[in-house]
Coordinates of C-alpha atoms and ligand atoms in Angstrom, one line a residue:
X28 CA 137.1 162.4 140.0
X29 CA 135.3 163.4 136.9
X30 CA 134.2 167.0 138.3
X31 CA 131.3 169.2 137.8
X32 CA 132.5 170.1 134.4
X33 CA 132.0 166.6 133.1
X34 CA 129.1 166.7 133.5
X35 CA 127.1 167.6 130.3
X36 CA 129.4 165.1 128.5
X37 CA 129.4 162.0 130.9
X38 CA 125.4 162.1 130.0
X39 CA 126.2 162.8 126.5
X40 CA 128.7 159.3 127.0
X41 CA 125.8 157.3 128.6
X42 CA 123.4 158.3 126.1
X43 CA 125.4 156.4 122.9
X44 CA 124.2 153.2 122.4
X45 CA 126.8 150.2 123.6
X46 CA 126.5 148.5 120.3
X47 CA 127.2 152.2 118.8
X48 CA 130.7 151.6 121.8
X49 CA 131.5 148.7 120.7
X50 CA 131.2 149.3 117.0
X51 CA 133.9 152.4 117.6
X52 CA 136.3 150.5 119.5
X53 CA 136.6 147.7 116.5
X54 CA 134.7 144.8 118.7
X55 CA 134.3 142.3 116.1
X56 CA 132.5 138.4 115.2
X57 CA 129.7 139.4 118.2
X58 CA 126.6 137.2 117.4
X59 CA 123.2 137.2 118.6
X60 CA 122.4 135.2 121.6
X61 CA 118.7 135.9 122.6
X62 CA 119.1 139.1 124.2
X63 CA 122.4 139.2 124.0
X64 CA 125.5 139.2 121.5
X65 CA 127.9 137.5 122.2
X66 CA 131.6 136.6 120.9
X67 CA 135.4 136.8 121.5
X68 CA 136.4 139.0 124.4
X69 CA 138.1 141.8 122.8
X70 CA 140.8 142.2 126.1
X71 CA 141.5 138.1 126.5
X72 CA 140.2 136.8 123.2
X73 CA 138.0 134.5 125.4
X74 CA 135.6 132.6 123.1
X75 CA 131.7 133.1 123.8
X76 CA 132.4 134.6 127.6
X77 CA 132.2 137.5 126.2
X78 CA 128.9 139.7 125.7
X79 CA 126.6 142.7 125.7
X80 CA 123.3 143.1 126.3
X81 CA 122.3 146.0 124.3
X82 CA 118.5 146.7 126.0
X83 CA 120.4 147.1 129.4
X84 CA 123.3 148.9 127.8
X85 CA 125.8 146.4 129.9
X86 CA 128.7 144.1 128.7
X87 CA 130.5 141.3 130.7
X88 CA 133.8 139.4 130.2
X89 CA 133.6 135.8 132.8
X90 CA 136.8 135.3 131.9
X91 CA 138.5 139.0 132.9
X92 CA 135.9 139.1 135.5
X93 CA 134.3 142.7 133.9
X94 CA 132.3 144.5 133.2
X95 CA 129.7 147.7 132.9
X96 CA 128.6 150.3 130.4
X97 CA 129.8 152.1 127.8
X98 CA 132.5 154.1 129.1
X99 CA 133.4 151.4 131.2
X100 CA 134.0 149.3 127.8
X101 CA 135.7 152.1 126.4
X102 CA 137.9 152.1 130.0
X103 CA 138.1 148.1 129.7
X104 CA 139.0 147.8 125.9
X105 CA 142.0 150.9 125.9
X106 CA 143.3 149.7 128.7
X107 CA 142.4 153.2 130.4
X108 CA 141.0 156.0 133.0
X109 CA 137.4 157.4 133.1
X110 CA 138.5 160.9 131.8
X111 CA 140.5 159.3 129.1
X112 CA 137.2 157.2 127.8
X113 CA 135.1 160.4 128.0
X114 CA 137.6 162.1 126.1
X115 CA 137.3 159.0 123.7
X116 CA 133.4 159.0 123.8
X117 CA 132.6 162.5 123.1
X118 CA 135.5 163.8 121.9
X119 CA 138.7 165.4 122.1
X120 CA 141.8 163.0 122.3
X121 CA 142.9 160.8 120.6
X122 CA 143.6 157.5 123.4
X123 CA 145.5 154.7 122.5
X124 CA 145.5 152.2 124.9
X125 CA 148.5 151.8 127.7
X126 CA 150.6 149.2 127.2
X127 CA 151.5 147.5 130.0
X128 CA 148.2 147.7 131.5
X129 CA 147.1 145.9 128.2
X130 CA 150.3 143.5 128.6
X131 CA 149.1 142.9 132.8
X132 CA 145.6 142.5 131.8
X133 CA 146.6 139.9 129.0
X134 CA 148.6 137.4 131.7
X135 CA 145.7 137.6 134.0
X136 CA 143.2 136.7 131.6
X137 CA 145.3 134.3 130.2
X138 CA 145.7 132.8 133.6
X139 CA 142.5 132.7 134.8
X140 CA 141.5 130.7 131.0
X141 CA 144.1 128.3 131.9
X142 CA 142.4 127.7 135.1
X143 CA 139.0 127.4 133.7
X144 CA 140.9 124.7 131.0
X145 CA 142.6 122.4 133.7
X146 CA 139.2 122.9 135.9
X147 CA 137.2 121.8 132.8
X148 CA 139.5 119.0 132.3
X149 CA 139.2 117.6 135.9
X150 CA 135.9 117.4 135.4
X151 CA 136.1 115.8 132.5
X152 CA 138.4 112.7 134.3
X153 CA 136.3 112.8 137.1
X154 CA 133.1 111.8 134.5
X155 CA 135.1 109.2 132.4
X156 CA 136.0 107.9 135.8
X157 CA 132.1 107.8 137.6
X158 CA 131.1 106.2 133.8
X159 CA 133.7 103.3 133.9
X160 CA 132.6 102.8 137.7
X161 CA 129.1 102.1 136.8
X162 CA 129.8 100.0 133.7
X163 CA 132.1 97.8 135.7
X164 CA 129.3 97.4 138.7
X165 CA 126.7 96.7 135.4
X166 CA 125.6 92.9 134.7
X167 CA 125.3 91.8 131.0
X168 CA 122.1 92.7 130.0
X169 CA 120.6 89.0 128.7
X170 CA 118.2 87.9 130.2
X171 CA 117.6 90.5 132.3
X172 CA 114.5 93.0 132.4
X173 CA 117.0 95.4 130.0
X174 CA 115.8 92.7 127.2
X175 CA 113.0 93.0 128.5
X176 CA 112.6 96.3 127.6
X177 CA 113.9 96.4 124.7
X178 CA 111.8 93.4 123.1
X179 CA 108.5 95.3 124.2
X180 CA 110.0 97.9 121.7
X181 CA 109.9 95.5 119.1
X182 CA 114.1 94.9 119.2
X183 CA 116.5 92.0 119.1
X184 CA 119.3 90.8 117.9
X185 CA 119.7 88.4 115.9
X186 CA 123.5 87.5 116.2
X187 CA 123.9 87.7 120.0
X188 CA 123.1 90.1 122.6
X189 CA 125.5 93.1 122.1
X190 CA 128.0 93.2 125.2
X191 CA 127.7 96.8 125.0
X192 CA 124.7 96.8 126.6
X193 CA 124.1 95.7 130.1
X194 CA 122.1 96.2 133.5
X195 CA 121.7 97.9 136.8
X196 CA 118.3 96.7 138.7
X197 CA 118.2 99.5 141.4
X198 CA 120.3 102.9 139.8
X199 CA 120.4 106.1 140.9
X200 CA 119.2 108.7 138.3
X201 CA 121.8 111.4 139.4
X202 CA 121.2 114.6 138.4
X203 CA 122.1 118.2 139.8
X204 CA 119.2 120.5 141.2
X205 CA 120.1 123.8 142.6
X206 CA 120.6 124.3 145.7
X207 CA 121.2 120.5 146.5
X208 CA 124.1 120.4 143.7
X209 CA 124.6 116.4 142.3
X210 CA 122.1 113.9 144.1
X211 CA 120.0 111.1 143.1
X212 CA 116.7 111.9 141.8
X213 CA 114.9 108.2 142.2
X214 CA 116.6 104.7 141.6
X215 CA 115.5 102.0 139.7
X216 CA 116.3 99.4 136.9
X217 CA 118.6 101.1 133.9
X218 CA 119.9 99.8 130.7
X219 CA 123.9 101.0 130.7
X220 CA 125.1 101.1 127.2
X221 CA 128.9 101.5 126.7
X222 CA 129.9 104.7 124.9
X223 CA 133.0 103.7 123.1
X224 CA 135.7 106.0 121.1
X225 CA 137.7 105.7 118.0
X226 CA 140.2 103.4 120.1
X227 CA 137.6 101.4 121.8
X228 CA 137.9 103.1 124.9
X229 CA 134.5 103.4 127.5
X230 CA 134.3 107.3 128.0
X231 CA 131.4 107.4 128.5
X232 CA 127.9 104.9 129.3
X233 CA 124.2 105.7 127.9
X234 CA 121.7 105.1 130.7
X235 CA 117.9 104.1 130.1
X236 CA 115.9 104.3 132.8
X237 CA 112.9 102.0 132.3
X238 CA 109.1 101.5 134.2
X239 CA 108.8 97.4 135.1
X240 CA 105.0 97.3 134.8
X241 CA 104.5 99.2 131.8
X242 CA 106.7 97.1 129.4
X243 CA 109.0 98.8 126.7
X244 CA 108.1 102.0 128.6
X245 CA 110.9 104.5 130.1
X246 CA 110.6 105.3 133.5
X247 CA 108.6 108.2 134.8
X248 CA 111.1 110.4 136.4
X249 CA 109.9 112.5 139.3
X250 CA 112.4 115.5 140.5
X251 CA 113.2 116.0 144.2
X252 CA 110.6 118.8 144.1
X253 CA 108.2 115.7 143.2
X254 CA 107.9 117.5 139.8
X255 CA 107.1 115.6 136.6
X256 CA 108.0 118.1 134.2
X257 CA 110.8 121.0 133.6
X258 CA 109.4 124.6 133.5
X259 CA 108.5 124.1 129.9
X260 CA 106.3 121.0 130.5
X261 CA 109.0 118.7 129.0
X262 CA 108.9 115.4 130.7
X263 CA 112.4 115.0 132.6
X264 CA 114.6 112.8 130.1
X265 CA 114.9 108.9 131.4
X266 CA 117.9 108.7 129.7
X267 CA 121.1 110.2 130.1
X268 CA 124.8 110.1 129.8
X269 CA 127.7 110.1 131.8
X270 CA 131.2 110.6 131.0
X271 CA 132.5 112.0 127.9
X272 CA 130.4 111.1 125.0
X273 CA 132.2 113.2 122.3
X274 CA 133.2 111.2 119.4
X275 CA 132.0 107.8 120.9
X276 CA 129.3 105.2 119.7
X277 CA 127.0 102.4 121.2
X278 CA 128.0 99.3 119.2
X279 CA 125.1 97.1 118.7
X280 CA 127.0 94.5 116.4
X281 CA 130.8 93.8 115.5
X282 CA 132.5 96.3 112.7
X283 CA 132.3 93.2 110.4
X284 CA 134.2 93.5 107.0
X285 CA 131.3 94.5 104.8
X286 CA 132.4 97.9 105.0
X287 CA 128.3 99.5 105.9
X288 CA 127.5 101.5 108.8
X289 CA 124.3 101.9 109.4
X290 CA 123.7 104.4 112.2
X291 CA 120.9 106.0 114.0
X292 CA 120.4 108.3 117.3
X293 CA 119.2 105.6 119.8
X294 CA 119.6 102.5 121.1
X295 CA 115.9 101.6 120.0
X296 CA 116.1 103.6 116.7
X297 CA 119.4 101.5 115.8
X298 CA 118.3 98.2 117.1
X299 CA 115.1 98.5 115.1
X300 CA 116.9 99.0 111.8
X301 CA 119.2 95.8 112.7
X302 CA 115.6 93.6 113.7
X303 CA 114.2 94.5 110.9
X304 CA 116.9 92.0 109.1
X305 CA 117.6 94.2 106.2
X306 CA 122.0 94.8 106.0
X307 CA 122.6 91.3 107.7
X308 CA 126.1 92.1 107.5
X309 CA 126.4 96.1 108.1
X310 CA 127.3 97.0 111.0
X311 CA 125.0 98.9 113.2
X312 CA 126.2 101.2 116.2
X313 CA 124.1 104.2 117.7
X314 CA 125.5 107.7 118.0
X315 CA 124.3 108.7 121.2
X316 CA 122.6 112.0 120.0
X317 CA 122.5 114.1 116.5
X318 CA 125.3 116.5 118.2
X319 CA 127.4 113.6 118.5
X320 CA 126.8 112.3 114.6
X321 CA 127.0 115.5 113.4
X322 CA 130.2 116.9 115.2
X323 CA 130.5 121.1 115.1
X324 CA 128.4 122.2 112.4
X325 CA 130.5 125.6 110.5
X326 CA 128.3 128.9 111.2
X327 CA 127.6 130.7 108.2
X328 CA 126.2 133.9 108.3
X329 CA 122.3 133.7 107.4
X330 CA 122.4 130.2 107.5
X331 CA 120.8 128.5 110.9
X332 CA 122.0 125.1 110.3
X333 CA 125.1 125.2 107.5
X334 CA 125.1 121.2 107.2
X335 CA 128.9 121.9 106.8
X336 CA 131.2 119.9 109.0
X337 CA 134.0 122.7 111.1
X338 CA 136.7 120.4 110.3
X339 CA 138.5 122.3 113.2
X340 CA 136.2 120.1 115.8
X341 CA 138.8 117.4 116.0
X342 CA 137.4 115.2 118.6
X343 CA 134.5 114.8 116.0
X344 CA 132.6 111.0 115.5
X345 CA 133.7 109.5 112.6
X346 CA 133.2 106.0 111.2
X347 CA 136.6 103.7 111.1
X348 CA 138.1 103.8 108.0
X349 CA 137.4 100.6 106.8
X350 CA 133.4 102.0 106.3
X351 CA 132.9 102.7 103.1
X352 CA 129.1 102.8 103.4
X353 CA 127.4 104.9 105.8
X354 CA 123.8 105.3 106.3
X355 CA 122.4 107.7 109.0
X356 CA 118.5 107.1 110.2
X357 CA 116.4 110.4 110.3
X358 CA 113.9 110.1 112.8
X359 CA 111.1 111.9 111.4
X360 CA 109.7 113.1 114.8
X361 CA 112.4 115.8 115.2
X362 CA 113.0 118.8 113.5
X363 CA 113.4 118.1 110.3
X364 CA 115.7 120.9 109.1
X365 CA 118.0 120.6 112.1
X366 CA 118.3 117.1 112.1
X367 CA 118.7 116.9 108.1
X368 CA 121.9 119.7 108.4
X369 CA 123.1 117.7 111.6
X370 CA 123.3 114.2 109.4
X371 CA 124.8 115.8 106.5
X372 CA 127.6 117.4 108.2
X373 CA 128.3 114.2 109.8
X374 CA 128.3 112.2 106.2
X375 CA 130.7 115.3 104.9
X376 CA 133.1 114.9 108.0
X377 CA 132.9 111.1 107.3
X378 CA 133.7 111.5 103.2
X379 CA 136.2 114.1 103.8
X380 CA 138.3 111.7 105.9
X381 CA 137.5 108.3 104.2
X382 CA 140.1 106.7 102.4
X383 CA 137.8 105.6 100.4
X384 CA 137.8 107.3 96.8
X385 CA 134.5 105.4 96.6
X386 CA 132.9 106.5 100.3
X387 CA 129.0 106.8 99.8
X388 CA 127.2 108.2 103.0
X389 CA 123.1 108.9 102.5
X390 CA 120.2 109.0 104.8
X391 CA 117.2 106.5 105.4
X392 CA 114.4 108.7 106.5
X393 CA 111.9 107.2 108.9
X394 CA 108.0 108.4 107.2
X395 CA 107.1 111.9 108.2
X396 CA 106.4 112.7 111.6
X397 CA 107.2 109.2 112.6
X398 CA 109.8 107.7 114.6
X399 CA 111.8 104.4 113.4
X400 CA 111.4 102.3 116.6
X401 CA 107.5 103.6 116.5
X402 CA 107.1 102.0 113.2
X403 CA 109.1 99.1 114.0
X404 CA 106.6 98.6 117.1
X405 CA 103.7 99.1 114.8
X406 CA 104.6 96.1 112.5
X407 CA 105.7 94.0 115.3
X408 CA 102.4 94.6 116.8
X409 CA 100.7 93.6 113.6
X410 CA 102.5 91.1 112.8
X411 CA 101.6 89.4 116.3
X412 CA 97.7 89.8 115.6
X413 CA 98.2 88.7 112.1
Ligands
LIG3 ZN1 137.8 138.9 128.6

């Protein structure tokens, strides 16, 4: 279709740079993704399915379901023919793009991001629905080797076992692996902590798996290719989370009335800070992870980590509003500068919505390096020789 004539100026075409394409046809807000960039599709407005990768001169839209080279992002943006796009690459014509193929093009992408939203959704349900299942088949964890476990890491509580936190003696750690999809890794006994929301609803449970004979210890967790490790030598995780965690929190002790939250990552990190006896009366819940304390963080260009809350991020954790007091734990063994921008865009979303003219939010850091629960274990230990 393109002829012999087309030659010299299809190679001409192929030799422009993609980004050099994309920069022509007014693609905008692309960031860099390792290899990639990546950003709103410029047909279906698609957020982050979108991208190019410049060293192989390609782009790809999951969302429309295209994709190609240059000219065939000049064909896919204008809505338009090879000979059109070559006329528009090295060129002649001036092509604007055909408007009910743009128009067609819209209501199928549109379509097929609906259908990505109501997939997304049922998935959603369907892990809301597995995390309640397993927190209703859970006993209460007193008693049981769950306080146990968390004793030989040096916490208790002194008002009462949290009913938040209870037992499973024999759980499946289910986890996908390809080519096998969603199957259980190993069982054994698991701490299930109740992931609560704003309205006090369980989206979501926090499971520990833990080793019997090595006390306070998690569990070694062995893949079903009787691996140890992920490909970057990382120790599979003995802990994870069902359900929907977003904007829910572990709640070690009762809100209370004193108004102080006092807030760290973990189970173990929180439940130190609570042993150690210091805010009697505050009330101390974990947040799951730094991602769920810190909610979206805004991007700013040049900036890794903005420590700016995206107050667009709706579903967001914040503290009930009769907290007037909110103290985040750094854990000292993480990066520093990620985890430091993390808390503060939590504290910010937290102040910006307090009612509180007053609301004071700060960090405890844990020493350098160090991890609260591992102190906390250090002085128990000491403590017991003393
Ligand atoms: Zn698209």
């Amino acid at each position: 279709m393109t002829g012999l004539a087309d030659d010299g100026r299809r190679h001409e075409a192929k030799a422009i740079p993609i980004m050099e394409v994309a920069a022509r046809l007014g693609i905008e807000g692309l960031r860099r993704a390792g290899l990639e960039f990546e950003g709103p599709c410029p047909v279906c407005g698609g957020r982050d399915r979108f991208s190019i990768n410049p060293n192989r001169g390609l782009f790809n839209c999951r969302i429309c379901d295209d994709g190609g080279d240059g000219l065939k992002l000049v064909q896919f943006v204008l809505a338009c023919d090879f000979v059109k796009a070559l006329d528009y690459l090295v060129g002649k014509a001036d092509v604007a793009p055909d408007p009910a193929v743009v128009a067609r093009r819209k209501a199928k992408a549109e379509a097929a991001e609906r259908q990505r939203r109501e997939a997304e959704e049922a998935a959603r349900a369907r892990a809301i629905r597995d995390a309640r299942e397993i927190w209703h088949a859970a006993l209460t964890g007193e008693g049981t080797p769950a306080e146990e476990y968390l004793a030989a890491r040096g916490v208790w509580f002194p008002n009462g076992w949290p009913p938040t936190l209870r037992f499973l003696p024999d759980h499946p750690y289910m986890k996908f692996w390809p080519g096998r999809g969603t199957v259980a890794w190993m069982r054994g006994p698991c701490m299930i902590a109740a992931g609560q929301n704003a309205q006090g609803r369980i989206t979501a449970v926090h499971q520990t798996w833990f080793d019997l004979e090595r006390p306070g210890r998690k569990a070694q967790i062995i893949a079903p290719d009787g691996s140890l490790s992920d490909a970057k030598g990382k120790a599979w995780p003995a802990k994870m989370v069902r359900g929907s965690k977003k904007g829910c929190a572990i709640r070690l002790t009762p809100l209370g009335t004193s108004g102080v939250m006092i807030m760290g990552e973990g189970i173990e990190t929180t439940g130190s800070a609570l042993a150690e006896g210091i805010r009697p009366a505050a009330a101390f819940w974990a947040g799951i992870d730094l991602g769920n304390m810190s909610g979206r963080m805004l991007k700013v260009p040049g900036i890794r980590w903005s420590g700016q809350p995206d107050l667009e991020d709706a579903d967001a954790w914040r503290p009930p509003e009769c907290i007037s007091q909110l103290v985040f734990i750094q854990d000292g063994d993480s990066h520093p500068k990620a985890t430091r921008a993390k808390l503060l865009s939590g504290l910010e979303r937290a102040a910006h919505y307090s009612p509180h003219p007053d609301f004071k939010g700060w960090i405890a850091a844990a020493a350098e390096g160090a991890d609260l629960n591992d102190m906390r274990m250090k002085e128990v230990k000491n403590a017991g020789t003393a």
